PDB file of C-alpha atoms in Angstrom:
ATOM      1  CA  UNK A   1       0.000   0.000   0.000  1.00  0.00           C
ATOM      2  CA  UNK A   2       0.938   3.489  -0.771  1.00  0.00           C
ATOM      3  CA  UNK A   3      -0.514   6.928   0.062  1.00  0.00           C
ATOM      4  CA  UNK A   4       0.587   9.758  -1.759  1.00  0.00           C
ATOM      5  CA  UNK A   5      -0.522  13.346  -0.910  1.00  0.00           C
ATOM      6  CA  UNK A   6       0.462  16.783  -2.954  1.00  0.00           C
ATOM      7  CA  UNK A   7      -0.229  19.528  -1.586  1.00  0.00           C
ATOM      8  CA  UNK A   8       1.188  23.169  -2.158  1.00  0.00           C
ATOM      9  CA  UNK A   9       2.643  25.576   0.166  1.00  0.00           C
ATOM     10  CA  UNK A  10       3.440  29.093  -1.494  1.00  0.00           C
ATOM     11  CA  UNK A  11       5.187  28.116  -4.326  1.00  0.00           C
ATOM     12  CA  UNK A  12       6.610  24.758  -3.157  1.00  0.00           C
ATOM     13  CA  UNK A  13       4.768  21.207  -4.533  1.00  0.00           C
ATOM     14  CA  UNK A  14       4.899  19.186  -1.524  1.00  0.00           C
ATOM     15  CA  UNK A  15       4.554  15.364  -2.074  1.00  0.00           C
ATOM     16  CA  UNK A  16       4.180  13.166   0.889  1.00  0.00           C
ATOM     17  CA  UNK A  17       4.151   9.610   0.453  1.00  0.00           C
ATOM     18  CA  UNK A  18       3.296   6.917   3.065  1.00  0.00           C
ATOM     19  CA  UNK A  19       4.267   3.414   2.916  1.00  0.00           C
ATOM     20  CA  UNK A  20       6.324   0.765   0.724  1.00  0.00           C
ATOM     21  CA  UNK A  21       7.850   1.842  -2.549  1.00  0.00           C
ATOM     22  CA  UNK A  22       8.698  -1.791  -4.329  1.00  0.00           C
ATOM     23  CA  UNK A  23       8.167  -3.210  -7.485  1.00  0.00           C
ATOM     24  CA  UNK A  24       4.551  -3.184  -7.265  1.00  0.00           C
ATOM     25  CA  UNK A  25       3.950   0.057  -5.797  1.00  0.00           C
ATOM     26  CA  UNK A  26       6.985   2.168  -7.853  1.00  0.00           C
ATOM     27  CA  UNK A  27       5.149   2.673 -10.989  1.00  0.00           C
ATOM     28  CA  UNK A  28       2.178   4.830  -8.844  1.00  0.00           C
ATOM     29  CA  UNK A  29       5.075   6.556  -7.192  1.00  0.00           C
ATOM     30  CA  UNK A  30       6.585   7.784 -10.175  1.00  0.00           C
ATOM     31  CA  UNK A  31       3.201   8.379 -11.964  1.00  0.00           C
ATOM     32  CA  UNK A  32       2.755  11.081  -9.288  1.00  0.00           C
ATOM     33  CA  UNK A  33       5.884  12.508  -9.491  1.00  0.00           C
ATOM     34  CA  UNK A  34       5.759  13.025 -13.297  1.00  0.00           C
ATOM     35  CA  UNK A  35       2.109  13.919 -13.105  1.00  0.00           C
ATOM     36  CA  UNK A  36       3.342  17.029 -10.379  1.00  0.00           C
ATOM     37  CA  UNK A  37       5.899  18.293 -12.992  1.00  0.00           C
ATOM     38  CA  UNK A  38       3.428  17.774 -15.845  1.00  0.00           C
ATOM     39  CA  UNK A  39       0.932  20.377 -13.618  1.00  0.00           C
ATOM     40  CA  UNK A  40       4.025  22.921 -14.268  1.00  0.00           C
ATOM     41  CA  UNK A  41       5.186  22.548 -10.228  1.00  0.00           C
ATOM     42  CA  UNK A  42       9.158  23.561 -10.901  1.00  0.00           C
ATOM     43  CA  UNK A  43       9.795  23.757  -6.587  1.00  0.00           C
ATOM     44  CA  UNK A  44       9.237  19.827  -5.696  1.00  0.00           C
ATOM     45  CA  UNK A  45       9.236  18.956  -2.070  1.00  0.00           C
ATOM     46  CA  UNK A  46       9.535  15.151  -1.570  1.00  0.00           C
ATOM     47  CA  UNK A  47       8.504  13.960   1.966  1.00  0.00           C
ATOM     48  CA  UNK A  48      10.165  10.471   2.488  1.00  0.00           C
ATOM     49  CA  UNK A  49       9.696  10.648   6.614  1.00  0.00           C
ATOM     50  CA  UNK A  50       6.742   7.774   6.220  1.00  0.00           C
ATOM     51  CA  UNK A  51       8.798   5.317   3.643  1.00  0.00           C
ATOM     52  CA  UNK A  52      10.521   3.105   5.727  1.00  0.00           C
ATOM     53  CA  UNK A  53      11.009   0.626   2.306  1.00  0.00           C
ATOM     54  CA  UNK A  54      12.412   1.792  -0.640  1.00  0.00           C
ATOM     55  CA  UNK A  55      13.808  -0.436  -3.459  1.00  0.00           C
ATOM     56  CA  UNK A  56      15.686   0.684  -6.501  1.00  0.00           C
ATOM     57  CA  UNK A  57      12.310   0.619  -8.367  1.00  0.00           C
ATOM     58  CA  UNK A  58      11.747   3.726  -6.392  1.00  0.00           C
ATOM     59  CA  UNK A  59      14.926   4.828  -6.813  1.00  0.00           C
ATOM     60  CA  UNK A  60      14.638   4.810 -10.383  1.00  0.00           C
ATOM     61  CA  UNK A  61      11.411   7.180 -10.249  1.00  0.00           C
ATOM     62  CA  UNK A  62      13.484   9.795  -8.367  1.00  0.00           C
ATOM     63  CA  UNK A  63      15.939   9.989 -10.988  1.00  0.00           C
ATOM     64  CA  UNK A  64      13.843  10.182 -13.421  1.00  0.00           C
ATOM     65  CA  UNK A  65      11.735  12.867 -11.693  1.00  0.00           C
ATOM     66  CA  UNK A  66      15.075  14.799 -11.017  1.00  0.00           C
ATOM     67  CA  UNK A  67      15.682  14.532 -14.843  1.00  0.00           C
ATOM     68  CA  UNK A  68      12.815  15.558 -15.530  1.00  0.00           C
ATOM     69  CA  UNK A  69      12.356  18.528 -13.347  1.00  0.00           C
ATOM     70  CA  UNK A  70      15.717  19.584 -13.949  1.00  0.00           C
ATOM     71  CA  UNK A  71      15.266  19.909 -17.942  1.00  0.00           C
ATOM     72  CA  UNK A  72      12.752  22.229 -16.740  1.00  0.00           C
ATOM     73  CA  UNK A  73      14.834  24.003 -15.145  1.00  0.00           C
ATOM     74  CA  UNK A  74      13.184  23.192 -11.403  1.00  0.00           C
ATOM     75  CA  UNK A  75      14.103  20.861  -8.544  1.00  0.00           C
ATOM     76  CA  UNK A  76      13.304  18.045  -6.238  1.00  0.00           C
ATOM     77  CA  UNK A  77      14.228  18.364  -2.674  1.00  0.00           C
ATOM     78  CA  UNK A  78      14.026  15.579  -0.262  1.00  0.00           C
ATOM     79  CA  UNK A  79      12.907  15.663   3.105  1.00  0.00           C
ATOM     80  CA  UNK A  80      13.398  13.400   6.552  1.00  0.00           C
ATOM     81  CA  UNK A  81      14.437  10.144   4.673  1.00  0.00           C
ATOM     82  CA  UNK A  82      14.266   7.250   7.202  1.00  0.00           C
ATOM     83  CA  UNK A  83      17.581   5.815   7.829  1.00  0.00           C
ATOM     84  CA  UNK A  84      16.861   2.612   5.447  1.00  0.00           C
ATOM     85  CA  UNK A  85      16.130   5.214   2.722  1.00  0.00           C
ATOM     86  CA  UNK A  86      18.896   7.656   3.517  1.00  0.00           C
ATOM     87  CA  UNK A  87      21.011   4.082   2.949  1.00  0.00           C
ATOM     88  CA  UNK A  88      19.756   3.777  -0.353  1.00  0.00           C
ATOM     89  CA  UNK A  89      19.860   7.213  -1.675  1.00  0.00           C
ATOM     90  CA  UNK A  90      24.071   7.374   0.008  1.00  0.00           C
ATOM     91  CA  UNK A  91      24.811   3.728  -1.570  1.00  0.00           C
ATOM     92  CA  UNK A  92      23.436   5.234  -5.230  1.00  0.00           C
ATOM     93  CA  UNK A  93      25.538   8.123  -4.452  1.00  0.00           C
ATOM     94  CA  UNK A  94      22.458  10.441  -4.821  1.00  0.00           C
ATOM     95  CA  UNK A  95      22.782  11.990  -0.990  1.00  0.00           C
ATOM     96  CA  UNK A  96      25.338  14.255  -3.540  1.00  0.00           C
ATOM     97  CA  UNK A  97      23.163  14.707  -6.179  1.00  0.00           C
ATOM     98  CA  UNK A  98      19.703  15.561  -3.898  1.00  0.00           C
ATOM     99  CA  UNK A  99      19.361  18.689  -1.919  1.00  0.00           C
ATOM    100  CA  UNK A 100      18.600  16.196   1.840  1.00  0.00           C
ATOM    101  CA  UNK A 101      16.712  18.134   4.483  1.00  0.00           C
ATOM    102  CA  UNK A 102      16.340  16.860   7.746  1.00  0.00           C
ATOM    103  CA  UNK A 103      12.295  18.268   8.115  1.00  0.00           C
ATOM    104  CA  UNK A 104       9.933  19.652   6.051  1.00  0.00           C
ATOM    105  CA  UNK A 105       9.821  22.890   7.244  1.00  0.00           C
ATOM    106  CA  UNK A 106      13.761  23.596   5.731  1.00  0.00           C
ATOM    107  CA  UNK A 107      12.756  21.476   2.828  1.00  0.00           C
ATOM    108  CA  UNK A 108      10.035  23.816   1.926  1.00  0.00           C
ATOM    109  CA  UNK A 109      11.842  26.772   3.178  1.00  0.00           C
ATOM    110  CA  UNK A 110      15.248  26.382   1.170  1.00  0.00           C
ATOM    111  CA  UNK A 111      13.088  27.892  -2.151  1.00  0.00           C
TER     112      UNK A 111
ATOM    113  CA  UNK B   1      22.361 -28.633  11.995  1.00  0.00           C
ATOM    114  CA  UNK B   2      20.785 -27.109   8.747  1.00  0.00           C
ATOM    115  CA  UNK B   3      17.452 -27.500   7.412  1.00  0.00           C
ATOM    116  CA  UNK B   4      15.579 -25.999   3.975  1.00  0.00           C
ATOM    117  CA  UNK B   5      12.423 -24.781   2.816  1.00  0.00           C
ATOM    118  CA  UNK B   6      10.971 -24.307  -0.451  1.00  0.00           C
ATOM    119  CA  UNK B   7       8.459 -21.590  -2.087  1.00  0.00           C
ATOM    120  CA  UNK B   8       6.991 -21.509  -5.698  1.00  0.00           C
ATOM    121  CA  UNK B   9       5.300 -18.380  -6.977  1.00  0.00           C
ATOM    122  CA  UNK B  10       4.089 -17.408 -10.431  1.00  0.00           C
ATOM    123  CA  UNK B  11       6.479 -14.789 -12.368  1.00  0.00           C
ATOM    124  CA  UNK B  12       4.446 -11.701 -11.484  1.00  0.00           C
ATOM    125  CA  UNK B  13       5.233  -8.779  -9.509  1.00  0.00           C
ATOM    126  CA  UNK B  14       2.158  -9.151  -7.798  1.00  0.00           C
ATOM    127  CA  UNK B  15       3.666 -12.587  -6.245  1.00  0.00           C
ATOM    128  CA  UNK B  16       7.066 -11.143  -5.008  1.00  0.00           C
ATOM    129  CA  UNK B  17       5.338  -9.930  -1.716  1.00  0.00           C
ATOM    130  CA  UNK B  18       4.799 -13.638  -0.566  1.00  0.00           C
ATOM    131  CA  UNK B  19       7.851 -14.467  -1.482  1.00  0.00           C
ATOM    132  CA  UNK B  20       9.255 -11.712   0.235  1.00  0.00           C
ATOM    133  CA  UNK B  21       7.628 -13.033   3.419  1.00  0.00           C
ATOM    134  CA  UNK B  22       8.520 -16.617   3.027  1.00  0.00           C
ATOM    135  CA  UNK B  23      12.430 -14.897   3.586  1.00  0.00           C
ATOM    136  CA  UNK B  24      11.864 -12.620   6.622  1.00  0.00           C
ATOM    137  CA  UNK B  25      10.357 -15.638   7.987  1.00  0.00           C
ATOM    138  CA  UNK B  26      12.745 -17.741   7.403  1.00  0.00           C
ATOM    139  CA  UNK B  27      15.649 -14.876   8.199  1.00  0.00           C
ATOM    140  CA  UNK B  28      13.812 -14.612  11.704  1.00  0.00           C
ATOM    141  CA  UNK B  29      14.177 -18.598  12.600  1.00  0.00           C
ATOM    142  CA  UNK B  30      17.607 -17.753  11.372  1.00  0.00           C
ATOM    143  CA  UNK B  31      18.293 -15.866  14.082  1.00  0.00           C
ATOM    144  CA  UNK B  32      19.223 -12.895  11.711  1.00  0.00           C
ATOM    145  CA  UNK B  33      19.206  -9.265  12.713  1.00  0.00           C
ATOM    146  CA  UNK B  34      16.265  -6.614  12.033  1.00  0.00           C
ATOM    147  CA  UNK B  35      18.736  -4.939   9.714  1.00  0.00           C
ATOM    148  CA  UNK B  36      20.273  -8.459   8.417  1.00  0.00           C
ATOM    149  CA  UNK B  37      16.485  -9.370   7.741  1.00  0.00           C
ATOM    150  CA  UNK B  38      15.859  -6.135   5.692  1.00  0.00           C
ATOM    151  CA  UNK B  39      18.656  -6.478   3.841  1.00  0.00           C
ATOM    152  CA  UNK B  40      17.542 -10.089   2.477  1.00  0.00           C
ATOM    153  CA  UNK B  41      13.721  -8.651   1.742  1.00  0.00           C
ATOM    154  CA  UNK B  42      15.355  -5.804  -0.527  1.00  0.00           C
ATOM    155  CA  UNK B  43      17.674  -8.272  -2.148  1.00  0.00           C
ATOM    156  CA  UNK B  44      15.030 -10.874  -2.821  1.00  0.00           C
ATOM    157  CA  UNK B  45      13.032  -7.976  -4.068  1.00  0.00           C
ATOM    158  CA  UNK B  46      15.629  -6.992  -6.466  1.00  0.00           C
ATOM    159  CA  UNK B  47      16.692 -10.350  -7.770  1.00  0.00           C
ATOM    160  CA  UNK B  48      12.869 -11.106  -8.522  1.00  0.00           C
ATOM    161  CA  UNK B  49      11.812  -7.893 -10.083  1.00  0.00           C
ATOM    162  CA  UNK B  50      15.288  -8.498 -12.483  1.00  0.00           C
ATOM    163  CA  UNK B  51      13.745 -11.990 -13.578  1.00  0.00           C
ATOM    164  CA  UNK B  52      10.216 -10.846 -14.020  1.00  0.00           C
ATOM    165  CA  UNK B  53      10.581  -7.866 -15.922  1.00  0.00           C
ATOM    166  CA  UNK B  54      13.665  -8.993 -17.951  1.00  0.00           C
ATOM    167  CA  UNK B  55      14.386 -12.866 -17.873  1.00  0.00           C
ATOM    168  CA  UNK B  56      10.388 -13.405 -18.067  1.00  0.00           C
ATOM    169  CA  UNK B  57       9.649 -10.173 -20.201  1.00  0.00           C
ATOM    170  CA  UNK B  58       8.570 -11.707 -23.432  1.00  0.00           C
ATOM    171  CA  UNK B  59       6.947 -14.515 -21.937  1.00  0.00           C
ATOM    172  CA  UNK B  60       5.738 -14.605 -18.367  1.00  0.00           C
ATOM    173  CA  UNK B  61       2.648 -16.669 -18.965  1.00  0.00           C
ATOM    174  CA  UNK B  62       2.673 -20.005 -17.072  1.00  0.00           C
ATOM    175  CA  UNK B  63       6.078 -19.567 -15.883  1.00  0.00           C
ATOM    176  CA  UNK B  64       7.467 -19.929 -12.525  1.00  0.00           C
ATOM    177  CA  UNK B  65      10.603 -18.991  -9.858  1.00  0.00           C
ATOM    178  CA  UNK B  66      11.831 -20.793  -7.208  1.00  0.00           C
ATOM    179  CA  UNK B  67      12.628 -19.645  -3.945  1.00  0.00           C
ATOM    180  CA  UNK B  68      14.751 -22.528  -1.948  1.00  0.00           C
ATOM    181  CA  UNK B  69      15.651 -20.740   1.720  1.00  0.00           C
ATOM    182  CA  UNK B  70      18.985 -23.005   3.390  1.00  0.00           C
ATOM    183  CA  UNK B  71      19.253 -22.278   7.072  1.00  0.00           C
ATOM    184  CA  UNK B  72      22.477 -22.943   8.734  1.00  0.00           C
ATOM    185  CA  UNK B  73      23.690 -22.232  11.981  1.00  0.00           C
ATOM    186  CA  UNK B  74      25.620 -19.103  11.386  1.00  0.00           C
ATOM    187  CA  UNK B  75      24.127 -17.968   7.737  1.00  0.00           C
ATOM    188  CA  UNK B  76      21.301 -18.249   5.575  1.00  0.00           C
ATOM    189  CA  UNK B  77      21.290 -19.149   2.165  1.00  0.00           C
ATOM    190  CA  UNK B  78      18.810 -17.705  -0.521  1.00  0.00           C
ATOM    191  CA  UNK B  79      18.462 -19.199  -3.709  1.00  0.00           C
ATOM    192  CA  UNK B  80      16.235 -18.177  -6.777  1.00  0.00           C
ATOM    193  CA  UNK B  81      16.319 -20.254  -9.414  1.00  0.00           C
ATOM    194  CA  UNK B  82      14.165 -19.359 -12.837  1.00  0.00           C
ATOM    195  CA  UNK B  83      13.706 -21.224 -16.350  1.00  0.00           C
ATOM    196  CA  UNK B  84      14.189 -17.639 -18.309  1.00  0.00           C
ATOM    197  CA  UNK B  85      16.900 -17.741 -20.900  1.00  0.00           C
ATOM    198  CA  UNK B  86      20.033 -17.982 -19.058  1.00  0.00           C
ATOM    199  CA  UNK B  87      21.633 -14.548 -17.823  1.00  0.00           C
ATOM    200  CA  UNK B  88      24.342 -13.964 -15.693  1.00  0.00           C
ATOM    201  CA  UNK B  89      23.181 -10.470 -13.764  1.00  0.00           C
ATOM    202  CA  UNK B  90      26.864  -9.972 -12.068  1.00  0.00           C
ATOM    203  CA  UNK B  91      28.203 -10.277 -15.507  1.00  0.00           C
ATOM    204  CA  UNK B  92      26.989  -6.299 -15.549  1.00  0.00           C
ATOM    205  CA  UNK B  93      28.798  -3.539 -14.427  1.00  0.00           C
ATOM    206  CA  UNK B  94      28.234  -1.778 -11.697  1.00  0.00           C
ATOM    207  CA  UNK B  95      26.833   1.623 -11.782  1.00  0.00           C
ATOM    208  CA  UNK B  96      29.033   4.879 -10.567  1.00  0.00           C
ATOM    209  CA  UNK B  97      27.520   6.087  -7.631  1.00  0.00           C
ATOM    210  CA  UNK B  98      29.640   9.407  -8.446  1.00  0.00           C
ATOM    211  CA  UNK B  99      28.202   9.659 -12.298  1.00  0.00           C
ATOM    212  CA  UNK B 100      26.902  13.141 -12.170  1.00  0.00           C
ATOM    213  CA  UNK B 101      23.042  13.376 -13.163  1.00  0.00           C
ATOM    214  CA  UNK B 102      22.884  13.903 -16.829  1.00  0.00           C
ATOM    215  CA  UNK B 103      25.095  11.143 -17.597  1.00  0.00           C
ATOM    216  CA  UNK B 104      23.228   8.852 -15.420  1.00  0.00           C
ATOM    217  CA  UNK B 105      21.368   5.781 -16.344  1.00  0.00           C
ATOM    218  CA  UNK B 106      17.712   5.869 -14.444  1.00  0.00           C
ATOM    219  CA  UNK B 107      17.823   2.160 -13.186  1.00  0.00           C
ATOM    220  CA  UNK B 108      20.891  -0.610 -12.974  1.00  0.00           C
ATOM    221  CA  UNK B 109      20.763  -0.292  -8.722  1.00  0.00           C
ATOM    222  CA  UNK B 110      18.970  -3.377  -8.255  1.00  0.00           C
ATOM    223  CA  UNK B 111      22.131  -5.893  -8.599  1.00  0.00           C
ATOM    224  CA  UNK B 112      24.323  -3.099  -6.992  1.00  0.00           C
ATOM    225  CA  UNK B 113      22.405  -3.566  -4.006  1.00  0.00           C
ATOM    226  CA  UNK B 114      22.159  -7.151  -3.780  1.00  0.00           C
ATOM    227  CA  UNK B 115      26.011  -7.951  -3.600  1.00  0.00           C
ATOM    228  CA  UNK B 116      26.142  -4.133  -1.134  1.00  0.00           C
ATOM    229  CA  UNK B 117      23.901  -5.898   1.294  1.00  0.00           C
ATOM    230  CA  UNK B 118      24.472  -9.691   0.969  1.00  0.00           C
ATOM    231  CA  UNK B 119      27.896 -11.608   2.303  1.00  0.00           C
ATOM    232  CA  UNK B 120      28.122 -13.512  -0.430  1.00  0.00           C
ATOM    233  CA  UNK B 121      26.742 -13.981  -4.077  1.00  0.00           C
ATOM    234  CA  UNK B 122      26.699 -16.392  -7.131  1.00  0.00           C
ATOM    235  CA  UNK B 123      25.346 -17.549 -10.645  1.00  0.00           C
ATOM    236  CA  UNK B 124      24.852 -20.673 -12.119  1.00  0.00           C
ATOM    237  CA  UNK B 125      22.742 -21.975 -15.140  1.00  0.00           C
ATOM    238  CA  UNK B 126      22.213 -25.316 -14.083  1.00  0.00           C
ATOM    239  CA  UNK B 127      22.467 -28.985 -16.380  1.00  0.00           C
ATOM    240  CA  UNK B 128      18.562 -29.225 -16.042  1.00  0.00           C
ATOM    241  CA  UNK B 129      18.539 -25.238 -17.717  1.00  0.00           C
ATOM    242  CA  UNK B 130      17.772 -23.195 -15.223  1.00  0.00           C
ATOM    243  CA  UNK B 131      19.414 -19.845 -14.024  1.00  0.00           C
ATOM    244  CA  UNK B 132      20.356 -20.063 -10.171  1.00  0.00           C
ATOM    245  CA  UNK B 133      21.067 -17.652  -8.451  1.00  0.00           C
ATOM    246  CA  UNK B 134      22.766 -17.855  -4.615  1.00  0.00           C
ATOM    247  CA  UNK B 135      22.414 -15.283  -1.645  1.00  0.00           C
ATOM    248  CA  UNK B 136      24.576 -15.427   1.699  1.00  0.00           C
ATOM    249  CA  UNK B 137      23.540 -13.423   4.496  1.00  0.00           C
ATOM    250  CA  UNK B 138      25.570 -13.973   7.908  1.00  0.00           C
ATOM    251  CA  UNK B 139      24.292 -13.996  11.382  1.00  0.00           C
TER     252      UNK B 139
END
């Protein structure tokens, strides 16, 4: 199961997602991710505090969101990664790539 | 002492979350960590979402994976074993976690992962034609 909620606050797209993101549940993940960027949101917020499983299938959405938003000359920001998740993103080397914030509040705020 | 336990599931995405159980139950009568435990779920996960969508890809229909769990005293032993055409996944390169974004590829992690979190891991394809595929995690 996975609940996604996008909300906005000021200019920011804020995207919190709750649960696993695995095979089955990536595709969703990245479908709202794309769809934000499609809506012309260039300021992404990604709230990761209630993912507590994420696979490279997820993985593989973010980068492709980052490309995406990027080429349009925005960003995605991450917010309060879990530890298992921070793991991921360090071991893919993206913790260098990503703008990491430790809550939402500095997430949001760093725009 | 060592004992084993088996687990069929049809080649579908939709079945990796029961095979995904069958291992954290087994890595909990292993006597493996909460982190050890996670590590084997994501691995599994990886290693079965490879076969689907690329050993099965053309034809899933019908087909089947394996999941044979080997628990030992001080390890347990993971293996998947599929009847797609044989591939070798550690035969690929690993992906540079320093690649800046342009240049990136958007997937490739899943293997990466595998041999980051598991002691030990190997390929086979098998007399009787099957890919195997072998997973070590430690206590």
């Amino acid at each position: 199961m996975l609940n996604i909620n996008v909300s906005k606050i000021d200019q920011v797209a804020l995207i919190e997602v709750q649960g696993r993101i695995d095979s089955t549940t990536a595709l969703e993940f990245g479908q709202a991710l794309a769809a934000t960027i499609d809506d012309g949101e260039r300021n992404i917020v990604l709230d990761l505090a209630n993912v507590d499983y994420m696979s490279s299938a997820g993985l593989r959405e973010i980068v492709s969101a980052l490309k995406k938003v990027k080429r349009a000359s925005g960003d995605l920001r991450i917010a309060q990664p879990s530890t298992r998740v921070s793991e991921v993103l360090e071991m893919a080397g993206l913790d260098t790539i990503l703008q990491i914030f430790p809550n939402q509040t500095d997430a949001v705020s760093s725009y | 002492m060592s004992s084993e336990r088996r687990l069929r599931i049809p080649a579908t995405l939709e079945s990796i979350k029961e095979a995904v159980q069958f291992v954290i139950e087994a890595a909990q009568d292993a006597g493996l960590s909460d982190d050890s435990i996670y590590h084997c779920e994501l691995s599994l996960d990886e290693i079965l979402n490879n076969i689907i969508e690329h050993g099965y890809a053309l034809d899933k229909d019908g087909q089947v994976i394996d999941i044979i769990c080997q628990l030992h005293d001080d390890r347990l032993v993971i293996i998947v074993e599929d009847d797609a055409p044989p591939f070798n996944p550690l035969t690929m390169p690993d992906p540079n976690p320093e690649e800046e974004l342009e240049k990136r590829a958007i997937g490739g992690w899943g293997v990466y992962f595998v041999k980051q979190y598991m002691n030990q891991v190997s390929y086979t394809y098998t007399p009787n034609k099957r890919n195997r595929f072998v997973m070590e995690k430690r206590r």
